[in-house]
């Protein structure tokens, strides 16, 4: 199956120095399959128009938008398409939510964030401090996992919102969302999940999670740059969001400011169906379920191969938890004892191996783990199109870097 996956990506034909490129940069955004690109081009060729017009292209755009909401609802197992809103990206949607929360929270109310999260799931909520809202951090342990005892100690009757990531783009840690959800049920707080790094690797079920809000971005799962918001039925309508007088005041539209990127949203639909095409079943959700089982098995096998290779290389230390099925996304970060992360990535890049260096906007985690001043870490991510030879070649090159 996975060899066939590679034939869907023209981008994988790229070479550097007559060597095929190894794309381990997926955590910052995956390559896009031809089918998804074609769905966007097809929209421009055949359906390009604004919404709510009285002519064919406008009707087609309306239909595409609604169908993509339905497909995104299937992707997240949301109960209805009206739970799905689109935006420029996850960060933009998070700031919009923060402004709305700020109008209903009162001074002295509390919000919990984590030291592990991407800044997009920290910065928007930190702005609430300007209104007298108390924002507390859940501590990050040295091994790269959250301190759940600290979480329980800080969660109290004043907590209105708990914001947590599904998986860390810095350490690969998968957080215990069920534990957090159970505690927030008992306290009465809302739970918001940043699933941007989680969505490419684990099938999301918002109803099983019980989360109130969830955010993800299609460019991490083989689509274009579009942010996706799930809000539990009835919740978005409670929030005083920024909107124009001419804007539909009901969910899911009440948070969608301006004209959306319709072609990109067509690409979201294309990405969801492309991922589902690797599964079996009668419904879109069934196909996604079986596809994700195969994706997980493939990615985990290669991530373990990379992990085992890294821990046996001298002068390299892997950051984050051990390679456990329940605890890790297929994302591995490490630091070199002699070279900075950018020096490592430069040498890798010269040999056609694309990896990222820095803190990846998880700057607080880098600070807490003592890795910020050294320039962060080198990060490598496994994607659907990664193959064993990519890992073997990467480890061979890393062994020669100095």
Short mmCIF file of C-alpha atoms in Angstrom, two decimals:
data_model
loop_
_atom_site.label_atom_id
_atom_site.label_comp_id
_atom_site.label_asym_id
_atom_site.label_seq_id
_atom_site.Cartn_x
_atom_site.Cartn_y
_atom_site.Cartn_z
CA UNK A 1 0.00 0.00 0.00
CA UNK A 2 2.57 2.54 1.10
CA UNK A 3 4.73 2.23 -2.00
CA UNK A 4 1.62 3.12 -3.96
CA UNK A 5 1.10 6.13 -1.67
CA UNK A 6 4.32 7.64 -2.98
CA UNK A 7 3.09 7.56 -6.57
CA UNK A 8 0.40 10.09 -5.59
CA UNK A 9 2.98 12.81 -4.82
CA UNK A 10 4.77 14.57 -7.66
CA UNK A 11 6.79 16.38 -4.97
CA UNK A 12 8.54 13.11 -4.07
CA UNK A 13 10.33 13.16 -7.43
CA UNK A 14 12.57 15.99 -6.21
CA UNK A 15 16.29 15.38 -5.91
CA UNK A 16 19.24 17.09 -4.25
CA UNK A 17 22.67 16.22 -5.61
CA UNK A 18 21.17 13.38 -7.68
CA UNK A 19 19.73 11.84 -4.51
CA UNK A 20 15.97 11.57 -3.94
CA UNK A 21 14.79 13.91 -1.21
CA UNK A 22 13.90 12.39 2.16
CA UNK A 23 10.96 14.40 3.51
CA UNK A 24 11.06 14.24 7.31
CA UNK A 25 9.62 17.75 7.65
CA UNK A 26 5.98 16.62 7.83
CA UNK A 27 5.33 17.96 11.36
CA UNK A 28 5.61 21.47 9.88
CA UNK A 29 3.30 20.56 7.01
CA UNK A 30 3.07 17.49 4.80
CA UNK A 31 3.54 17.30 1.08
CA UNK A 32 0.26 17.44 -0.86
CA UNK A 33 -0.93 14.57 -3.07
CA UNK A 34 -1.76 15.29 -6.68
CA UNK A 35 -5.42 14.40 -6.10
CA UNK A 36 -5.77 17.20 -3.54
CA UNK A 37 -4.06 19.73 -5.80
CA UNK A 38 -6.34 18.66 -8.64
CA UNK A 39 -9.43 19.19 -6.48
CA UNK A 40 -8.36 22.80 -5.90
CA UNK A 41 -7.54 23.37 -9.57
CA UNK A 42 -10.86 21.81 -10.57
CA UNK A 43 -12.70 24.23 -8.29
CA UNK A 44 -10.97 27.18 -9.97
CA UNK A 45 -11.64 25.77 -13.43
CA UNK A 46 -15.29 24.83 -12.94
CA UNK A 47 -16.90 26.38 -9.86
CA UNK A 48 -15.11 29.57 -8.86
CA UNK A 49 -17.57 32.08 -7.39
CA UNK A 50 -18.58 33.60 -4.10
CA UNK A 51 -21.33 32.06 -2.01
CA UNK A 52 -25.10 32.63 -1.95
CA UNK A 53 -25.49 33.80 -5.55
CA UNK A 54 -28.35 32.97 -7.89
CA UNK A 55 -26.29 31.20 -10.55
CA UNK A 56 -24.60 27.86 -11.13
CA UNK A 57 -21.07 28.52 -9.85
CA UNK A 58 -22.34 30.12 -6.65
CA UNK A 59 -24.63 27.15 -6.07
CA UNK A 60 -21.72 24.78 -6.66
CA UNK A 61 -19.59 26.70 -4.17
CA UNK A 62 -22.39 26.58 -1.58
CA UNK A 63 -22.76 22.83 -2.13
CA UNK A 64 -19.00 22.24 -1.92
CA UNK A 65 -18.74 24.21 1.33
CA UNK A 66 -21.57 22.28 2.96
CA UNK A 67 -20.27 18.95 1.71
CA UNK A 68 -16.82 19.73 3.08
CA UNK A 69 -18.37 20.54 6.46
CA UNK A 70 -20.10 17.17 6.36
CA UNK A 71 -16.87 15.41 5.42
CA UNK A 72 -14.94 17.26 8.14
CA UNK A 73 -17.66 16.22 10.59
CA UNK A 74 -17.08 12.59 9.54
CA UNK A 75 -13.32 13.11 9.89
CA UNK A 76 -13.77 14.27 13.50
CA UNK A 77 -16.89 12.17 14.22
CA UNK A 78 -18.81 15.35 14.99
CA UNK A 79 -22.59 14.89 15.36
CA UNK A 80 -23.46 17.37 12.60
CA UNK A 81 -21.93 19.63 9.98
CA UNK A 82 -23.07 22.69 11.92
CA UNK A 83 -20.31 21.94 14.45
CA UNK A 84 -17.59 22.65 11.86
CA UNK A 85 -16.22 26.14 11.16
CA UNK A 86 -13.36 27.10 8.86
CA UNK A 87 -10.71 29.79 9.22
CA UNK A 88 -7.40 30.99 7.86
CA UNK A 89 -5.53 28.71 10.25
CA UNK A 90 -5.75 27.28 13.75
CA UNK A 91 -4.05 30.30 15.32
CA UNK A 92 -6.53 32.76 13.82
CA UNK A 93 -9.45 30.69 15.09
CA UNK A 94 -7.88 30.41 18.55
CA UNK A 95 -7.48 34.19 18.82
CA UNK A 96 -11.10 34.63 17.70
CA UNK A 97 -12.22 32.24 20.43
CA UNK A 98 -10.05 34.00 23.01
CA UNK A 99 -11.63 37.36 22.23
CA UNK A 100 -15.08 35.79 22.58
CA UNK A 101 -14.22 34.04 25.85
CA UNK A 102 -12.85 37.32 27.16
CA UNK A 103 -16.31 38.87 26.83
CA UNK A 104 -17.99 36.26 29.04
CA UNK A 105 -15.26 35.37 31.54
CA UNK A 106 -14.95 37.58 34.61
CA UNK A 107 -11.90 38.86 36.51
CA UNK A 108 -10.75 36.08 38.81
CA UNK A 109 -11.92 33.32 36.47
CA UNK A 110 -9.13 30.91 35.58
CA UNK A 111 -7.81 29.27 32.42
CA UNK A 112 -5.36 26.37 32.38
CA UNK A 113 -2.77 26.00 29.62
CA UNK A 114 0.32 23.78 29.47
CA UNK A 115 4.06 24.28 29.25
CA UNK A 116 4.18 21.68 26.48
CA UNK A 117 1.90 23.28 23.93
CA UNK A 118 2.56 25.11 20.68
CA UNK A 119 2.33 28.85 21.22
CA UNK A 120 -0.90 28.93 19.20
CA UNK A 121 -2.53 27.13 22.13
CA UNK A 122 -0.93 29.43 24.68
CA UNK A 123 -0.61 32.95 23.29
CA UNK A 124 -4.32 33.56 22.62
CA UNK A 125 -5.27 32.51 26.14
CA UNK A 126 -2.46 34.52 27.74
CA UNK A 127 -4.05 37.68 26.32
CA UNK A 128 -6.95 37.09 28.72
CA UNK A 129 -4.67 38.20 31.57
CA UNK A 130 -5.21 41.77 30.39
CA UNK A 131 -8.83 41.43 31.53
CA UNK A 132 -8.02 40.12 34.99
CA UNK A 133 -8.45 36.46 34.08
CA UNK A 134 -5.91 34.20 35.76
CA UNK A 135 -4.00 31.93 33.36
CA UNK A 136 -2.12 29.06 34.99
CA UNK A 137 0.36 26.63 33.44
CA UNK A 138 0.33 22.86 33.83
CA UNK A 139 3.95 21.90 34.41
CA UNK A 140 6.05 19.86 31.99
CA UNK A 141 8.20 17.10 33.47
CA UNK A 142 11.84 16.67 32.39
CA UNK A 143 10.94 13.49 30.49
CA UNK A 144 8.66 15.55 28.23
CA UNK A 145 5.24 14.59 29.63
CA UNK A 146 2.71 16.70 31.51
CA UNK A 147 2.58 16.65 35.30
CA UNK A 148 -0.97 15.46 35.87
CA UNK A 149 -0.68 15.87 39.64
CA UNK A 150 0.03 19.55 38.98
CA UNK A 151 -3.01 19.66 36.69
CA UNK A 152 -5.29 18.27 39.39
CA UNK A 153 -3.90 20.71 41.94
CA UNK A 154 -4.51 23.72 39.70
CA UNK A 155 -7.97 22.73 38.44
CA UNK A 156 -10.57 24.27 40.74
CA UNK A 157 -14.08 25.71 40.90
CA UNK A 158 -12.86 28.96 39.29
CA UNK A 159 -11.44 27.20 36.21
CA UNK A 160 -13.55 28.05 33.16
CA UNK A 161 -11.39 26.62 30.38
CA UNK A 162 -8.64 24.00 30.02
CA UNK A 163 -6.56 24.22 26.81
CA UNK A 164 -4.39 21.23 25.99
CA UNK A 165 -2.74 19.69 22.95
CA UNK A 166 -3.56 16.24 21.65
CA UNK A 167 0.08 15.57 20.78
CA UNK A 168 3.24 17.66 21.08
CA UNK A 169 4.99 18.84 17.93
CA UNK A 170 8.17 19.23 20.01
CA UNK A 171 8.50 15.95 21.94
CA UNK A 172 5.93 13.74 20.20
CA UNK A 173 4.16 13.22 23.53
CA UNK A 174 0.51 12.16 23.33
CA UNK A 175 -1.41 13.69 26.22
CA UNK A 176 -3.94 11.86 28.39
CA UNK A 177 -7.03 13.61 27.08
CA UNK A 178 -9.42 11.17 28.76
CA UNK A 179 -7.98 11.98 32.18
CA UNK A 180 -8.21 15.71 31.52
CA UNK A 181 -11.75 15.42 30.18
CA UNK A 182 -12.93 13.47 33.23
CA UNK A 183 -11.52 16.10 35.56
CA UNK A 184 -13.04 18.99 33.62
CA UNK A 185 -16.43 17.27 33.65
CA UNK A 186 -16.24 17.22 37.44
CA UNK A 187 -15.15 20.85 37.70
CA UNK A 188 -17.55 22.19 35.06
CA UNK A 189 -14.78 23.70 32.92
CA UNK A 190 -14.76 23.68 29.14
CA UNK A 191 -12.05 21.63 27.44
CA UNK A 192 -10.35 22.83 24.25
CA UNK A 193 -8.00 20.54 22.33
CA UNK A 194 -5.31 21.63 19.88
CA UNK A 195 -5.25 18.59 17.59
CA UNK A 196 -3.03 20.06 14.87
CA UNK A 197 -0.19 17.60 15.49
CA UNK A 198 -2.53 14.79 16.52
CA UNK A 199 -4.78 14.74 13.44
CA UNK A 200 -2.30 13.33 10.87
CA UNK A 201 -1.53 10.27 13.01
CA UNK A 202 -4.58 9.38 15.12
CA UNK A 203 -8.23 9.32 14.09
CA UNK A 204 -10.11 11.92 16.12
CA UNK A 205 -13.45 11.18 17.75
CA UNK A 206 -14.74 14.36 19.36
CA UNK A 207 -17.75 12.57 20.79
CA UNK A 208 -15.60 9.94 22.50
CA UNK A 209 -13.19 12.62 23.70
CA UNK A 210 -16.07 14.70 25.01
CA UNK A 211 -14.18 17.90 24.26
CA UNK A 212 -16.08 21.17 23.94
CA UNK A 213 -13.82 22.67 21.27
CA UNK A 214 -11.17 21.15 19.01
CA UNK A 215 -8.90 22.80 16.46
CA UNK A 216 -6.81 21.31 13.68
CA UNK A 217 -5.25 22.34 10.36
CA UNK A 218 -5.52 20.55 7.04
CA UNK A 219 -1.97 21.31 5.92
CA UNK A 220 -0.73 18.80 8.50
CA UNK A 221 -2.81 15.99 6.96
CA UNK A 222 -1.99 16.34 3.26
CA UNK A 223 -4.22 19.32 2.53
CA UNK A 224 -3.89 23.09 2.08
CA UNK A 225 -3.67 25.79 4.74
CA UNK A 226 -7.15 25.87 6.32
CA UNK A 227 -7.98 25.92 10.02
CA UNK A 228 -10.84 23.73 11.24
CA UNK A 229 -12.83 24.33 14.42
CA UNK A 230 -15.17 21.85 16.05
CA UNK A 231 -17.54 23.30 18.65
CA UNK A 232 -19.96 21.11 20.55
CA UNK A 233 -23.56 21.76 19.46
CA UNK A 234 -24.92 24.92 21.04
CA UNK A 235 -21.61 26.24 22.38
CA UNK A 236 -20.53 28.53 19.55
CA UNK A 237 -23.89 30.29 19.65
CA UNK A 238 -23.17 31.24 23.28
CA UNK A 239 -19.99 33.10 22.36
CA UNK A 240 -20.00 36.82 21.41
CA UNK A 241 -17.68 36.45 18.43
CA UNK A 242 -16.36 39.26 16.25
CA UNK A 243 -18.48 39.54 13.13
CA UNK A 244 -19.93 41.99 10.65
CA UNK A 245 -23.55 43.11 10.79
CA UNK A 246 -24.10 41.32 7.47
CA UNK A 247 -22.69 38.04 8.77
CA UNK A 248 -24.91 35.10 9.63
CA UNK A 249 -25.05 35.12 13.46
CA UNK A 250 -25.58 31.38 13.91
CA UNK A 251 -23.13 28.49 14.14
CA UNK A 252 -21.00 27.54 12.31
CA UNK A 253 -20.78 30.85 10.43
CA UNK A 254 -20.63 33.26 13.36
CA UNK A 255 -16.85 32.85 13.74
CA UNK A 256 -16.04 32.80 10.00
CA UNK A 257 -15.05 36.39 9.26
CA UNK A 258 -14.69 37.54 5.67
CA UNK A 259 -14.70 35.48 2.50
CA UNK A 260 -13.12 32.11 3.09
CA UNK A 261 -10.59 30.47 0.78
CA UNK A 262 -13.04 28.35 -1.17
CA UNK A 263 -10.45 26.56 -3.31
CA UNK A 264 -8.48 25.60 -0.21
CA UNK A 265 -11.66 24.28 1.40
CA UNK A 266 -12.20 22.17 -1.71
CA UNK A 267 -8.68 20.92 -1.01
CA UNK A 268 -9.67 20.00 2.56
CA UNK A 269 -12.42 17.83 1.14
CA UNK A 270 -9.91 16.31 -1.26
CA UNK A 271 -7.46 15.56 1.57
CA UNK A 272 -10.08 13.84 3.72
CA UNK A 273 -11.21 11.64 0.84
CA UNK A 274 -7.62 10.93 -0.17
CA UNK A 275 -6.79 9.66 3.32
CA UNK A 276 -10.02 7.64 3.41
CA UNK A 277 -9.12 6.03 0.07
CA UNK A 278 -6.52 3.91 1.90
CA UNK A 279 -9.22 2.29 4.02
CA UNK A 280 -12.23 0.03 3.54
CA UNK A 281 -15.90 0.32 4.41
CA UNK A 282 -19.22 1.64 3.26
CA UNK A 283 -19.16 5.03 4.98
CA UNK A 284 -16.52 7.75 4.88
CA UNK A 285 -15.98 7.32 8.63
CA UNK A 286 -15.48 3.55 8.24
CA UNK A 287 -12.91 4.11 5.50
CA UNK A 288 -11.11 6.68 7.62
CA UNK A 289 -11.09 4.27 10.56
CA UNK A 290 -9.44 1.44 8.65
CA UNK A 291 -7.10 3.83 6.84
CA UNK A 292 -5.87 5.27 10.13
CA UNK A 293 -5.23 1.78 11.50
CA UNK A 294 -2.94 1.16 8.54
CA UNK A 295 -1.36 4.59 8.77
CA UNK A 296 -0.65 4.13 12.48
CA UNK A 297 0.95 0.71 11.97
CA UNK A 298 3.14 1.99 9.13
CA UNK A 299 4.22 5.17 10.88
CA UNK A 300 4.87 3.50 14.22
CA UNK A 301 7.09 0.84 12.65
CA UNK A 302 9.24 3.48 10.96
CA UNK A 303 9.27 5.78 13.99
CA UNK A 304 10.55 2.92 16.14
CA UNK A 305 13.22 2.17 13.53
CA UNK A 306 14.32 5.80 13.62
CA UNK A 307 14.16 5.95 17.42
CA UNK A 308 16.27 2.80 17.85
CA UNK A 309 18.80 4.15 15.39
CA UNK A 310 19.02 7.56 17.06
CA UNK A 311 19.52 6.24 20.59
CA UNK A 312 22.45 4.13 19.37
CA UNK A 313 24.25 7.03 17.68
CA UNK A 314 26.99 8.54 19.80
CA UNK A 315 26.70 12.24 20.55
CA UNK A 316 22.91 12.38 20.15
CA UNK A 317 20.22 12.55 22.83
CA UNK A 318 16.55 11.99 21.99
CA UNK A 319 14.07 14.32 23.69
CA UNK A 320 10.72 13.14 25.03
CA UNK A 321 9.19 9.85 26.17
CA UNK A 322 10.23 6.38 25.08
CA UNK A 323 8.80 4.97 21.87
CA UNK A 324 5.57 3.59 23.30
CA UNK A 325 2.44 3.10 21.18
CA UNK A 326 0.19 4.95 23.63
CA UNK A 327 2.58 7.76 24.44
CA UNK A 328 4.16 8.93 21.20
CA UNK A 329 3.35 10.44 17.87
CA UNK A 330 5.82 9.41 15.12
CA UNK A 331 7.78 12.61 15.69
CA UNK A 332 11.30 12.47 17.10
CA UNK A 333 13.42 15.37 18.33
CA UNK A 334 17.03 15.22 19.44
CA UNK A 335 20.02 17.39 20.17
CA UNK A 336 23.59 16.86 19.04
CA UNK A 337 26.25 17.17 21.72
CA UNK A 338 28.66 19.13 19.51
CA UNK A 339 26.56 20.83 16.84
CA UNK A 340 23.60 23.16 17.02
CA UNK A 341 20.30 22.01 15.53
CA UNK A 342 20.59 24.37 12.57
CA UNK A 343 24.09 23.06 11.82
CA UNK A 344 22.77 19.49 11.86
CA UNK A 345 19.85 20.37 9.58
CA UNK A 346 22.11 22.29 7.20
CA UNK A 347 24.35 19.25 6.74
CA UNK A 348 21.32 16.99 6.34
CA UNK A 349 19.73 19.37 3.85
CA UNK A 350 22.87 19.44 1.72
CA UNK A 351 22.43 15.69 1.30
CA UNK A 352 18.73 15.89 0.50
CA UNK A 353 17.34 15.05 3.93
CA UNK A 354 14.77 17.63 4.98
CA UNK A 355 14.36 18.05 8.73
CA UNK A 356 13.53 20.98 10.98
CA UNK A 357 15.54 22.80 13.62
CA UNK A 358 14.47 25.15 16.40
CA UNK A 359 11.59 25.20 18.87
CA UNK A 360 8.74 24.92 16.33
CA UNK A 361 6.73 27.54 18.27
CA UNK A 362 6.70 25.25 21.31
CA UNK A 363 9.01 27.83 22.84
CA UNK A 364 7.84 27.32 26.43
CA UNK A 365 8.61 23.60 26.25
CA UNK A 366 12.07 24.38 24.88
CA UNK A 367 12.63 26.79 27.78
CA UNK A 368 11.46 24.37 30.45
CA UNK A 369 13.55 21.51 29.06
CA UNK A 370 16.64 23.73 28.90
CA UNK A 371 16.94 23.48 25.12
CA UNK A 372 16.16 27.02 23.99
CA UNK A 373 19.59 28.58 24.46
CA UNK A 374 21.27 25.81 22.49
CA UNK A 375 19.04 26.61 19.50
CA UNK A 376 16.36 24.02 20.14
CA UNK A 377 16.41 20.56 18.64
CA UNK A 378 16.47 18.71 15.34
CA UNK A 379 13.04 17.27 14.56
CA UNK A 380 12.12 14.44 12.22
CA UNK A 381 8.60 13.27 11.46
CA UNK A 382 7.23 10.15 9.82
CA UNK A 383 4.47 10.61 7.25
CA UNK A 384 2.42 8.24 5.10
CA UNK A 385 4.95 8.54 2.28
CA UNK A 386 7.99 7.73 4.44
CA UNK A 387 9.66 4.40 3.58
CA UNK A 388 12.31 2.28 5.37
CA UNK A 389 15.07 3.43 3.03
CA UNK A 390 14.42 7.03 4.13
CA UNK A 391 15.21 6.06 7.72
CA UNK A 392 18.25 3.98 6.78
CA UNK A 393 19.73 6.78 4.70
CA UNK A 394 19.04 9.37 7.40
CA UNK A 395 20.81 7.31 10.06
CA UNK A 396 23.74 6.69 7.72
CA UNK A 397 24.16 10.42 7.10
CA UNK A 398 23.71 11.34 10.77
CA UNK A 399 26.53 8.95 11.68
CA UNK A 400 28.90 10.97 9.46
CA UNK A 401 27.89 14.45 10.63
CA UNK A 402 30.49 16.37 12.60
#
